[in-house]
CSV table of N, CA and C and ligand atoms in Angstrom, one decimal:
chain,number,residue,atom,x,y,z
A,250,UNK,N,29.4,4.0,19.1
A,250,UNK,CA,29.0,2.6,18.9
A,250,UNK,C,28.7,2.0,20.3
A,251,UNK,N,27.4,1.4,20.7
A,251,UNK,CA,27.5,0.9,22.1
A,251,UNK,C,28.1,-0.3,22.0
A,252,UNK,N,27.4,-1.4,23.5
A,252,UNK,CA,28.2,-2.3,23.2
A,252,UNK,C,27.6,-3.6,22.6
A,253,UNK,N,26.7,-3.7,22.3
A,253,UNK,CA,25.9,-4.6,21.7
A,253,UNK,C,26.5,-4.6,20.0
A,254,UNK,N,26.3,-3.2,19.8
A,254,UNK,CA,27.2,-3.4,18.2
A,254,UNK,C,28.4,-3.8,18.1
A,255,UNK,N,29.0,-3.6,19.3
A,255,UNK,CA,30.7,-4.0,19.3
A,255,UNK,C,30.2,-5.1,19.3
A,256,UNK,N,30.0,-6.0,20.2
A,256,UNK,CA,29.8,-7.5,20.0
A,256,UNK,C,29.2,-8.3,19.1
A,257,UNK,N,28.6,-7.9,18.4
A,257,UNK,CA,28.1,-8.1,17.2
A,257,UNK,C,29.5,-8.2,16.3
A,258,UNK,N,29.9,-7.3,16.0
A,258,UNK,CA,30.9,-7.1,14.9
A,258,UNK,C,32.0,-8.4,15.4
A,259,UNK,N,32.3,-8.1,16.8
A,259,UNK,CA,33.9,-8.8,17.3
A,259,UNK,C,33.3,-10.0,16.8
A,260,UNK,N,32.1,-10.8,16.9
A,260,UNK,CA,31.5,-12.0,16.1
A,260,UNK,C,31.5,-12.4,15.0
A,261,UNK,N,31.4,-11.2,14.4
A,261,UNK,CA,31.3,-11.6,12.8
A,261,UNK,C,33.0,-11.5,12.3
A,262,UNK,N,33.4,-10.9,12.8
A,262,UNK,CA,35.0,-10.7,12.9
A,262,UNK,C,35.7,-12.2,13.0
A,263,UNK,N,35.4,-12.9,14.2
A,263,UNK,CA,35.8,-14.4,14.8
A,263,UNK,C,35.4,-15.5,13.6
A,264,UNK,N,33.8,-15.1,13.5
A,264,UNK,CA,33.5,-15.9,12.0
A,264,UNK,C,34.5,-15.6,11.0
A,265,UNK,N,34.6,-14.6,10.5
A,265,UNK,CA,35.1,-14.6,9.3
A,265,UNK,C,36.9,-15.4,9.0
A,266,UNK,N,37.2,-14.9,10.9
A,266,UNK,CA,38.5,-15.6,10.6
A,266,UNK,C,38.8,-17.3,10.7
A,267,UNK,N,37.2,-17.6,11.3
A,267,UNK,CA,37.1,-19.3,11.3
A,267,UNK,C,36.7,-19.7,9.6
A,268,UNK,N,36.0,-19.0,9.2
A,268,UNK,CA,35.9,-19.8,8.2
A,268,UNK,C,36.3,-18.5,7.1
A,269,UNK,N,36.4,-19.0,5.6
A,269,UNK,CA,36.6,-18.0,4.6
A,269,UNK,C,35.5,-18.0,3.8
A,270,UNK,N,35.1,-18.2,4.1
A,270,UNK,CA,33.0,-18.3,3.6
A,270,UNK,C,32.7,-17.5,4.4
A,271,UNK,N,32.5,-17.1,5.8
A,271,UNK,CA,32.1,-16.2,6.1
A,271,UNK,C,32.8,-14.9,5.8
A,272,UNK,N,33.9,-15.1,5.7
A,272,UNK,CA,34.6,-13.4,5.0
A,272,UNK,C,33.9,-13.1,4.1
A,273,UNK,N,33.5,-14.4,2.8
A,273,UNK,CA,33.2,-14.0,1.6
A,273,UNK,C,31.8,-13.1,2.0
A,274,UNK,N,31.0,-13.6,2.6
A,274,UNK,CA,29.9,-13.3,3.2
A,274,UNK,C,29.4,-12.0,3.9
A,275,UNK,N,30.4,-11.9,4.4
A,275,UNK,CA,30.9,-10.3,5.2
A,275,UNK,C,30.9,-9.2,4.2
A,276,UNK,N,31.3,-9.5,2.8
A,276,UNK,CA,32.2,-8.6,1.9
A,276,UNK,C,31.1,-8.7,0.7
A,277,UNK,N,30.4,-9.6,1.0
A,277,UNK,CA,29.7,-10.0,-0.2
A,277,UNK,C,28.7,-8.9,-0.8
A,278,UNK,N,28.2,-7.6,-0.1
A,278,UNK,CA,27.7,-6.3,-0.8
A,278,UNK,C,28.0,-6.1,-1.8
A,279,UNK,N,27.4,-6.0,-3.1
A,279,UNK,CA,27.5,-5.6,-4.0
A,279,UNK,C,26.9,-4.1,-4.6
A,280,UNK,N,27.3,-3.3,-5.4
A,280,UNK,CA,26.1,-2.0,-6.1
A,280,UNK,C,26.6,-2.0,-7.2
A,281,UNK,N,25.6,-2.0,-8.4
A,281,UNK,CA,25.8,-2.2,-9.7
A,281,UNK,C,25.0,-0.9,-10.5
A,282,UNK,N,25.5,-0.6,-11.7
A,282,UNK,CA,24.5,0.1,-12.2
A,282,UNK,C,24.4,0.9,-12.1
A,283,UNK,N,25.0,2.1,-11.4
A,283,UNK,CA,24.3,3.2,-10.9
A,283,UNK,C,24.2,3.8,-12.1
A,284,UNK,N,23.2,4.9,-12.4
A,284,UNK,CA,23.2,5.8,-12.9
A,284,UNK,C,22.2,7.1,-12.8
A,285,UNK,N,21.9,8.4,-13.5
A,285,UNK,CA,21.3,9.2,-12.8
A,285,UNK,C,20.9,10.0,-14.4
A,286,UNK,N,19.9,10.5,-13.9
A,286,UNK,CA,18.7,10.7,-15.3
A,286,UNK,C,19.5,12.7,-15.6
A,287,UNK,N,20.2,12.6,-16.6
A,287,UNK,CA,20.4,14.2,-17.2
A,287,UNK,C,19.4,15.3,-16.7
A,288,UNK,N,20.0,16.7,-16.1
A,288,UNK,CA,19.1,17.4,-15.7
A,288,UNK,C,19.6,18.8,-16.8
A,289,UNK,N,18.6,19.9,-16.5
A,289,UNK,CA,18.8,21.1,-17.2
A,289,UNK,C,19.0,21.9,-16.2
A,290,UNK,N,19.9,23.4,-16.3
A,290,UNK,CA,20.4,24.4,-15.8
A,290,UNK,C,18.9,24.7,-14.9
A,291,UNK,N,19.5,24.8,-13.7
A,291,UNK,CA,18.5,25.3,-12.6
A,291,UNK,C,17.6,24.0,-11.9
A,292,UNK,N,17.7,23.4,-12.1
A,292,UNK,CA,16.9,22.1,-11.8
A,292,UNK,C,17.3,21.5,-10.4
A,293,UNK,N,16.8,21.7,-9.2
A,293,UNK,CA,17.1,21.8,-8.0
A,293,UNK,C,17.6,20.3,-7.9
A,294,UNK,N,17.0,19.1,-8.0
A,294,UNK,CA,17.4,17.9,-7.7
A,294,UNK,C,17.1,16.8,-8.6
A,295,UNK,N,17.9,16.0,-8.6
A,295,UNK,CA,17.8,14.8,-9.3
A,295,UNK,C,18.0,13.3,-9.1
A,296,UNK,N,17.2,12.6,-9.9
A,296,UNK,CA,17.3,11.0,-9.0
A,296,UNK,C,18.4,10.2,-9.6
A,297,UNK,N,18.7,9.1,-9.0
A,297,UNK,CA,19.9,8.3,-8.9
A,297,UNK,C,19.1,6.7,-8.8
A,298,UNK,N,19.7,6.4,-9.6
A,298,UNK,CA,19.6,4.7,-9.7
A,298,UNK,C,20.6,3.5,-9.5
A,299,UNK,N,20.4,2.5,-9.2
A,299,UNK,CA,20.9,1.6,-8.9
A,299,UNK,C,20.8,0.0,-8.3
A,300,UNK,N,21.6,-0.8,-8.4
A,300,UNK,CA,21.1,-2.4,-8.1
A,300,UNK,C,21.9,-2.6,-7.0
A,301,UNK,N,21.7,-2.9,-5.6
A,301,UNK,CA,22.5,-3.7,-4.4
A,301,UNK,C,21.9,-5.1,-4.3
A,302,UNK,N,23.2,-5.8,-4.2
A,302,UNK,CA,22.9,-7.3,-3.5
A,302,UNK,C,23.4,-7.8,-2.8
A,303,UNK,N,22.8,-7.9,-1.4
A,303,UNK,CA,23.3,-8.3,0.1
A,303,UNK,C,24.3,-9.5,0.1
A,304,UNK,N,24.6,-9.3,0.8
A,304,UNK,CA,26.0,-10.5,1.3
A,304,UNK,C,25.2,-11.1,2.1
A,305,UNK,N,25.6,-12.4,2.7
A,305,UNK,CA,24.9,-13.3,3.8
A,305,UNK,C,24.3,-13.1,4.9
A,306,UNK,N,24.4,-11.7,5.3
A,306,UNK,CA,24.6,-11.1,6.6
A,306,UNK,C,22.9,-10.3,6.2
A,307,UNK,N,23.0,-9.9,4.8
A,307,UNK,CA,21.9,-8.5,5.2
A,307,UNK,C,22.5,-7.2,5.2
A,308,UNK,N,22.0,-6.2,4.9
A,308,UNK,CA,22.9,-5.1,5.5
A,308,UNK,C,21.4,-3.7,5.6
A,309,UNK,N,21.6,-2.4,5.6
A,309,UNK,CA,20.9,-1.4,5.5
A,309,UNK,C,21.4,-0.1,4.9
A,310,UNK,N,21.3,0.5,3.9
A,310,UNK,CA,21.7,1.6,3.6
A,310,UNK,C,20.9,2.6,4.1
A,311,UNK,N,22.2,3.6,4.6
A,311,UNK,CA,21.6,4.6,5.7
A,311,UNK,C,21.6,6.1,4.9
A,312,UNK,N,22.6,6.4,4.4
A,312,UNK,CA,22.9,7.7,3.8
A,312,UNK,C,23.8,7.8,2.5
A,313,UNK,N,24.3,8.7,1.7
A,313,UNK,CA,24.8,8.7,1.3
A,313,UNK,C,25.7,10.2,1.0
A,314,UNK,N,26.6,10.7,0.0
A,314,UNK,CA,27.3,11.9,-0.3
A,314,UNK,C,28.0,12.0,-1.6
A,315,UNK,N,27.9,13.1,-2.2
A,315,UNK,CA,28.3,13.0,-3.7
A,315,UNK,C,28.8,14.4,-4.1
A,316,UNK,N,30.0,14.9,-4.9
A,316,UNK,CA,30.9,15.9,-5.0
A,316,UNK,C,29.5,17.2,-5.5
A,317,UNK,N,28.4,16.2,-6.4
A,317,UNK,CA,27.7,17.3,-7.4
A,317,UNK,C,26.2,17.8,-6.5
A,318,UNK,N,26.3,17.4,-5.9
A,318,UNK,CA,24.7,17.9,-4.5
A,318,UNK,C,25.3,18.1,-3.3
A,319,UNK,N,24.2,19.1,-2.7
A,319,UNK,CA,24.9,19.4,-1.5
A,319,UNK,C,24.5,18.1,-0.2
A,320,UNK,N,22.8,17.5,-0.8
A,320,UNK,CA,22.7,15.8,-0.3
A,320,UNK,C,22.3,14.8,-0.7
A,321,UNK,N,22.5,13.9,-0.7
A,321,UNK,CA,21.9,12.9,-0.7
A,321,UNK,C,20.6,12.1,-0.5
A,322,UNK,N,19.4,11.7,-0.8
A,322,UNK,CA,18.2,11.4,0.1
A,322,UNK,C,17.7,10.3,-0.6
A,323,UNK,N,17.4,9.7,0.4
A,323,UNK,CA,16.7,8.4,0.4
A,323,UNK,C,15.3,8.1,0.0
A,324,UNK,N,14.9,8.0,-1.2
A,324,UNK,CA,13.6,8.2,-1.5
A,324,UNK,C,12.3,7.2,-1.6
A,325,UNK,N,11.3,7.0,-1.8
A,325,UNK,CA,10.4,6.0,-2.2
A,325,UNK,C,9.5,7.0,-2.6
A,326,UNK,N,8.2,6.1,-4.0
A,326,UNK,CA,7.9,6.5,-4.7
A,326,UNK,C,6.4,6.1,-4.9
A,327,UNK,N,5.1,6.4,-4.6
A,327,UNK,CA,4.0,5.2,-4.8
A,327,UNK,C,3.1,6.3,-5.2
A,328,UNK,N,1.7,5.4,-5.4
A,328,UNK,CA,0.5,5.9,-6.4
A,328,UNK,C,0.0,6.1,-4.8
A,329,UNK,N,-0.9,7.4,-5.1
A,329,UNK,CA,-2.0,7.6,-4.2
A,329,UNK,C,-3.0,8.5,-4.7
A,330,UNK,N,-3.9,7.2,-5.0
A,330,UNK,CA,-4.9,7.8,-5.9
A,330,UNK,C,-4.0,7.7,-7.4
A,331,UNK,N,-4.6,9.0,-8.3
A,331,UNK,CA,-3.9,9.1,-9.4
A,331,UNK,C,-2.4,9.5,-9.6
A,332,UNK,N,-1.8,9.8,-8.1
A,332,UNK,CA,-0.6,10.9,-8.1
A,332,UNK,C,-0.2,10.3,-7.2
A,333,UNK,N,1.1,10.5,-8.4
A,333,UNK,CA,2.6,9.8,-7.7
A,333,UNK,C,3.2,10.7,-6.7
A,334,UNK,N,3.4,9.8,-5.5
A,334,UNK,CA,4.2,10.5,-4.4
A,334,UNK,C,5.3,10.1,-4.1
A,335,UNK,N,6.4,11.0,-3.5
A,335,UNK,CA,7.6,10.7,-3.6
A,335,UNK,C,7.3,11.3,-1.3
A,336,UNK,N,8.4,10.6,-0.8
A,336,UNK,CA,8.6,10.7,0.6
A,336,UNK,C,10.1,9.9,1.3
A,337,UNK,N,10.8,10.8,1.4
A,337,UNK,CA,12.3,10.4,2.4
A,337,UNK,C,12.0,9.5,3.3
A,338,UNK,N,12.8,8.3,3.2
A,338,UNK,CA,12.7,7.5,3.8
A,338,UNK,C,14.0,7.4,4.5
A,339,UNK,N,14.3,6.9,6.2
A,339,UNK,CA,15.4,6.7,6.4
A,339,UNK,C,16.9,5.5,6.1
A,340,UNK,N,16.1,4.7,5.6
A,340,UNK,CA,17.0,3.7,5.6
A,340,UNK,C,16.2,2.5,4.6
A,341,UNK,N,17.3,2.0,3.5
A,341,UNK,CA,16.8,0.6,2.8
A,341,UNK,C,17.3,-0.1,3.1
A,342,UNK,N,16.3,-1.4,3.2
A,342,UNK,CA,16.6,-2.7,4.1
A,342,UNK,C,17.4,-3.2,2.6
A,343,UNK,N,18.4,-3.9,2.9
A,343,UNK,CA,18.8,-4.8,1.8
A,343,UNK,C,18.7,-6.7,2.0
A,344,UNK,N,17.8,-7.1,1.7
A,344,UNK,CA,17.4,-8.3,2.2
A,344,UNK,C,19.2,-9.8,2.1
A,345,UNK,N,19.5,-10.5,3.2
A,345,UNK,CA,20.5,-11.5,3.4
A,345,UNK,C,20.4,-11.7,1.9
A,346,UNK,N,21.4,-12.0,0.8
A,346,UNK,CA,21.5,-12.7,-0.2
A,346,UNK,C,20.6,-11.9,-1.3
A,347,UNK,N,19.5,-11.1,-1.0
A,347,UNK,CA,18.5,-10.7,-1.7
A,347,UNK,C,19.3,-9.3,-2.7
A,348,UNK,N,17.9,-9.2,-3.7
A,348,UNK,CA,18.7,-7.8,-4.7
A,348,UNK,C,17.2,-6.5,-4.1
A,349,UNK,N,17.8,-5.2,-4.4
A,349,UNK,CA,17.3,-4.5,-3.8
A,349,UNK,C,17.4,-3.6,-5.1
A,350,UNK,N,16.6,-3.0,-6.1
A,350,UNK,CA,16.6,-2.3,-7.5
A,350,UNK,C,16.3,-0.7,-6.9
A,351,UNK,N,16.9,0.3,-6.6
A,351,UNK,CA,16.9,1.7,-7.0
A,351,UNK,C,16.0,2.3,-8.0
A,352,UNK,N,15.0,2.3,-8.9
A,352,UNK,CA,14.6,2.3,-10.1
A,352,UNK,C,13.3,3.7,-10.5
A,353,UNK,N,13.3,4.1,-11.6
A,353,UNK,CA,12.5,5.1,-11.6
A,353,UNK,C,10.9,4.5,-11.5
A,354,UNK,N,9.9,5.3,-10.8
A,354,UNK,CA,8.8,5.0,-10.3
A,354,UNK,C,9.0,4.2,-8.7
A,355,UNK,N,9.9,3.7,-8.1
A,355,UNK,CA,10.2,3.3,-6.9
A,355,UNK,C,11.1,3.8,-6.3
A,356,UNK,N,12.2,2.9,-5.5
A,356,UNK,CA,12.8,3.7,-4.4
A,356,UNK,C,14.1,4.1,-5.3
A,357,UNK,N,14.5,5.3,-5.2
A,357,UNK,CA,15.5,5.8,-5.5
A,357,UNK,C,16.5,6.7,-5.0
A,358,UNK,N,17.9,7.4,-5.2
A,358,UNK,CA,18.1,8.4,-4.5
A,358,UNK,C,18.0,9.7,-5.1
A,359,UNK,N,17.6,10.7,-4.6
A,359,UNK,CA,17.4,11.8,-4.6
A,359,UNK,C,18.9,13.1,-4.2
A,360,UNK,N,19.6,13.5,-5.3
A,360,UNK,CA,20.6,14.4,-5.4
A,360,UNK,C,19.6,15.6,-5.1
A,361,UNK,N,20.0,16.2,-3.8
A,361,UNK,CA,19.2,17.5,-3.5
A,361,UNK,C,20.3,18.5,-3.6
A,362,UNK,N,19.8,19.4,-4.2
A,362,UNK,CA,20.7,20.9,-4.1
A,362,UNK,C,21.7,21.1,-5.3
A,363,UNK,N,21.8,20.3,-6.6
A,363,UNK,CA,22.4,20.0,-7.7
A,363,UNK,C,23.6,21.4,-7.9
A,364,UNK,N,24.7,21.4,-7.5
A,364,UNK,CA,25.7,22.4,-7.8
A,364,UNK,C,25.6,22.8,-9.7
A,365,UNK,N,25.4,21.4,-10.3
A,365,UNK,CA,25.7,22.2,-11.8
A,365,UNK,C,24.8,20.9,-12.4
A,366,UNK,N,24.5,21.0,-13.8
A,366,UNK,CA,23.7,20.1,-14.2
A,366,UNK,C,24.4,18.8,-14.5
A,367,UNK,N,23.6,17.6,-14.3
A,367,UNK,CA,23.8,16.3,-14.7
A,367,UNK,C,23.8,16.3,-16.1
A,368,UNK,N,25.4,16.1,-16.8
A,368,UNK,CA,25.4,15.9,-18.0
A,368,UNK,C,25.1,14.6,-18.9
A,369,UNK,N,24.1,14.5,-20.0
A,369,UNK,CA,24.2,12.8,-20.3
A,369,UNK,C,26.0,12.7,-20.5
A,370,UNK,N,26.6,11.7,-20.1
A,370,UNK,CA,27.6,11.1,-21.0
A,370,UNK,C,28.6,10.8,-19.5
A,371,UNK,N,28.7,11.8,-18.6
A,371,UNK,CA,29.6,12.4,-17.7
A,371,UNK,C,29.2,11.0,-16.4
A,372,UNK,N,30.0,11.0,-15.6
A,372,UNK,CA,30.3,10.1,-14.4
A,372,UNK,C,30.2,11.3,-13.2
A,373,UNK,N,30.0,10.8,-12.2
A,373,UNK,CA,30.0,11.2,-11.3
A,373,UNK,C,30.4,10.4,-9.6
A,374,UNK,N,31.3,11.0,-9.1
A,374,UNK,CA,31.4,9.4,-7.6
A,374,UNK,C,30.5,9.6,-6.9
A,375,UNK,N,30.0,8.6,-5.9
A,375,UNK,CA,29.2,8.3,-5.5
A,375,UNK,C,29.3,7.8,-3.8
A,376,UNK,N,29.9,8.1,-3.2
A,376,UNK,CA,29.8,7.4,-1.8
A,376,UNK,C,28.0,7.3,-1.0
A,377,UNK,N,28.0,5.4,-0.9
A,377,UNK,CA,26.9,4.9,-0.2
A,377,UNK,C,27.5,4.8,1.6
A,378,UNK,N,27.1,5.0,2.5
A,378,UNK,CA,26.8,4.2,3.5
A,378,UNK,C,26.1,3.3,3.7
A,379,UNK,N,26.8,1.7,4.2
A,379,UNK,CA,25.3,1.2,5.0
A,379,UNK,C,26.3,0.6,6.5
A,380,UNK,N,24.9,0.5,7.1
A,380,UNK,CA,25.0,0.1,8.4
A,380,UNK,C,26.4,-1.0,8.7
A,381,UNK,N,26.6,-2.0,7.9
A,381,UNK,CA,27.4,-3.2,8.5
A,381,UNK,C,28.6,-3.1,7.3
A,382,UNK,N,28.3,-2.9,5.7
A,382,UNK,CA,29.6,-2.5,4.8
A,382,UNK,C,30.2,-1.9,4.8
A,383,UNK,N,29.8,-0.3,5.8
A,383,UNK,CA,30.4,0.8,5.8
A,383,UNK,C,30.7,1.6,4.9
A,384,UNK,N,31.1,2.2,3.8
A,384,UNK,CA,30.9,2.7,2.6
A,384,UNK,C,31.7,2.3,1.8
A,385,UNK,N,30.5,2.5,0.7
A,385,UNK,CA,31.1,1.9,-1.0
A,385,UNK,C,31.0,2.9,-1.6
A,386,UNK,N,32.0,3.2,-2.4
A,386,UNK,CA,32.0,4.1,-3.7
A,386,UNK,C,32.1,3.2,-4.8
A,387,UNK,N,31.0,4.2,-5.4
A,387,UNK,CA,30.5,3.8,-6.7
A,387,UNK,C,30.7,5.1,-8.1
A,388,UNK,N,30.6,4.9,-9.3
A,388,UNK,CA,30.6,6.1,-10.1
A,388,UNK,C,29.4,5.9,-10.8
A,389,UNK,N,28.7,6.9,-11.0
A,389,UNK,CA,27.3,7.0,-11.8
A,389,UNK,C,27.7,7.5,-12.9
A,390,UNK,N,27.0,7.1,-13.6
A,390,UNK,CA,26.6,7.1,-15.2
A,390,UNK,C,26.0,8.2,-15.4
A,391,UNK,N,25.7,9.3,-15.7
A,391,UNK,CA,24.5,10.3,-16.2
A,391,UNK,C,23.8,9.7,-17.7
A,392,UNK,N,23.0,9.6,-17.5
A,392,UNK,CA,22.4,8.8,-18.9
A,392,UNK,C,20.6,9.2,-19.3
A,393,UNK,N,20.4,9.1,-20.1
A,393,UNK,CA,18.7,9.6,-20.1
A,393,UNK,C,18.0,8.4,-19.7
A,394,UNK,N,18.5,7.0,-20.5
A,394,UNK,CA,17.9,6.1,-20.3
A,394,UNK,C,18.7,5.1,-19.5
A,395,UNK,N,18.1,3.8,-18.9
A,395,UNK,CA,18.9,3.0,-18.1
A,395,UNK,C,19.4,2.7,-18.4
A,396,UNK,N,21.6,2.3,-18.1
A,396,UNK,CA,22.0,1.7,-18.9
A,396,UNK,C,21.8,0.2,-19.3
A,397,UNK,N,22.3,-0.4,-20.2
A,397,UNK,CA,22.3,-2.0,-20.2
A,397,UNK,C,22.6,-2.6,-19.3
A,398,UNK,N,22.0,-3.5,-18.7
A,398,UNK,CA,21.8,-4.0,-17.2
A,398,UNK,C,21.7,-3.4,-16.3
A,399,UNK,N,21.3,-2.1,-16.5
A,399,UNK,CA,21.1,-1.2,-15.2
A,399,UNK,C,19.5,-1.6,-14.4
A,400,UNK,N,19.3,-0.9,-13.3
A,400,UNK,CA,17.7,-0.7,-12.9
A,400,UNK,C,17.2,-0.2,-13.9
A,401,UNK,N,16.1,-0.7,-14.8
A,401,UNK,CA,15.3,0.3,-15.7
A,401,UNK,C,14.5,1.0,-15.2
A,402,UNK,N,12.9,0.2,-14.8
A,402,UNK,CA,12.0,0.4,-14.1
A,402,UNK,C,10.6,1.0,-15.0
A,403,UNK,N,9.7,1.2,-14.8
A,403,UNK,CA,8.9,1.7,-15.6
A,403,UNK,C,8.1,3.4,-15.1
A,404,UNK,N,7.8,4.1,-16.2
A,404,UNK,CA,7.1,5.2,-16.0
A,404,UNK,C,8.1,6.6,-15.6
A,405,UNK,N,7.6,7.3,-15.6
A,405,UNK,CA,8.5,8.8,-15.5
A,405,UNK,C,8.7,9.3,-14.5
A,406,UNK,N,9.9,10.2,-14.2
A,406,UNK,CA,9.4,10.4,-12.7
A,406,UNK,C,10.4,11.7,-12.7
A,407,UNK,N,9.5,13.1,-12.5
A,407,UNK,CA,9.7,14.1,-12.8
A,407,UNK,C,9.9,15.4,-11.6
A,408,UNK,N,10.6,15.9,-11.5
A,408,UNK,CA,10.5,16.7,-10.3
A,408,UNK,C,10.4,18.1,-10.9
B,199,CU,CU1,12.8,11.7,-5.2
């Protein structure tokens, strides 16, 4: 950690203990929804869905780790031309106060290296990193479709 980050933090630290609005604020990360599309026997990787909503501050999600892949990856997803492309990205910005959707046809995460298949029905834990929250665990859903109030999203997205 240099020292610019330390002073940053010892700051937000001072805020939080002057006011309790800023704690709320500090803490205010949220991730909702996760869930992750059923795979079949041999299927190298699979995507992960989900909803973040920043706390007052903003934050970045940097990486993540999960019991059933050997990684985690950060993905985005766009048309070029007729054909959809998928490319690791390092990090999603989560906008101050703003929501940030995981969703199929956009940014999502990518379970590389799948130890055993994503079952519909089954959960799985989820540890996120981000930059200033530090990590959240979450449990995923395995589901074919999005759950109710999950990220839906539109269109297919097939590896
Ligand atoms: Cu992907």
């Amino acid at each position: 950690m240099n020292t610019t980050r330390r002073t940053l933090l010892t700051a937000a630290a001072c805020a939080a203990l002057a006011s309790p609005l800023a704690a709320w604020a500090q803490a205010g990360l949220k991730v909702e929804g996760a869930w992750a599309r059923p795979t079949v026997q041999g299927q190298a990787a699979g995507g992960g869905f989900l909803k973040i909503t920043g706390g007052a501050a903003g934050d970045r999600l940097v990486s993540g780790r999960t019991t059933v892949s050997s990684a985690v990856e950060l993905h985005t997803m766009s048309m070029d031309g007729d054909v959809m492309r998928m490319r690791q990205v390092p990090g999603i910005d989560v906008p101050a106060g703003g929501t940030v959707e995981l969703k199929p046809g956009g940014l999502h995460l990518m379970f590389m290296g799948l130890k055993q298949p994503l079952k519909a029905g089954e959960t799985f834990p989820l540890t996120l990193r981000f930059e200033k929250a530090g990590e959240v665990k979450v449990d995923v859903k395995v589901s074919a479709q999005a759950p109710a109030g999950a990220a839906a999203g539109h269109g297919g997205h097939k590896h």
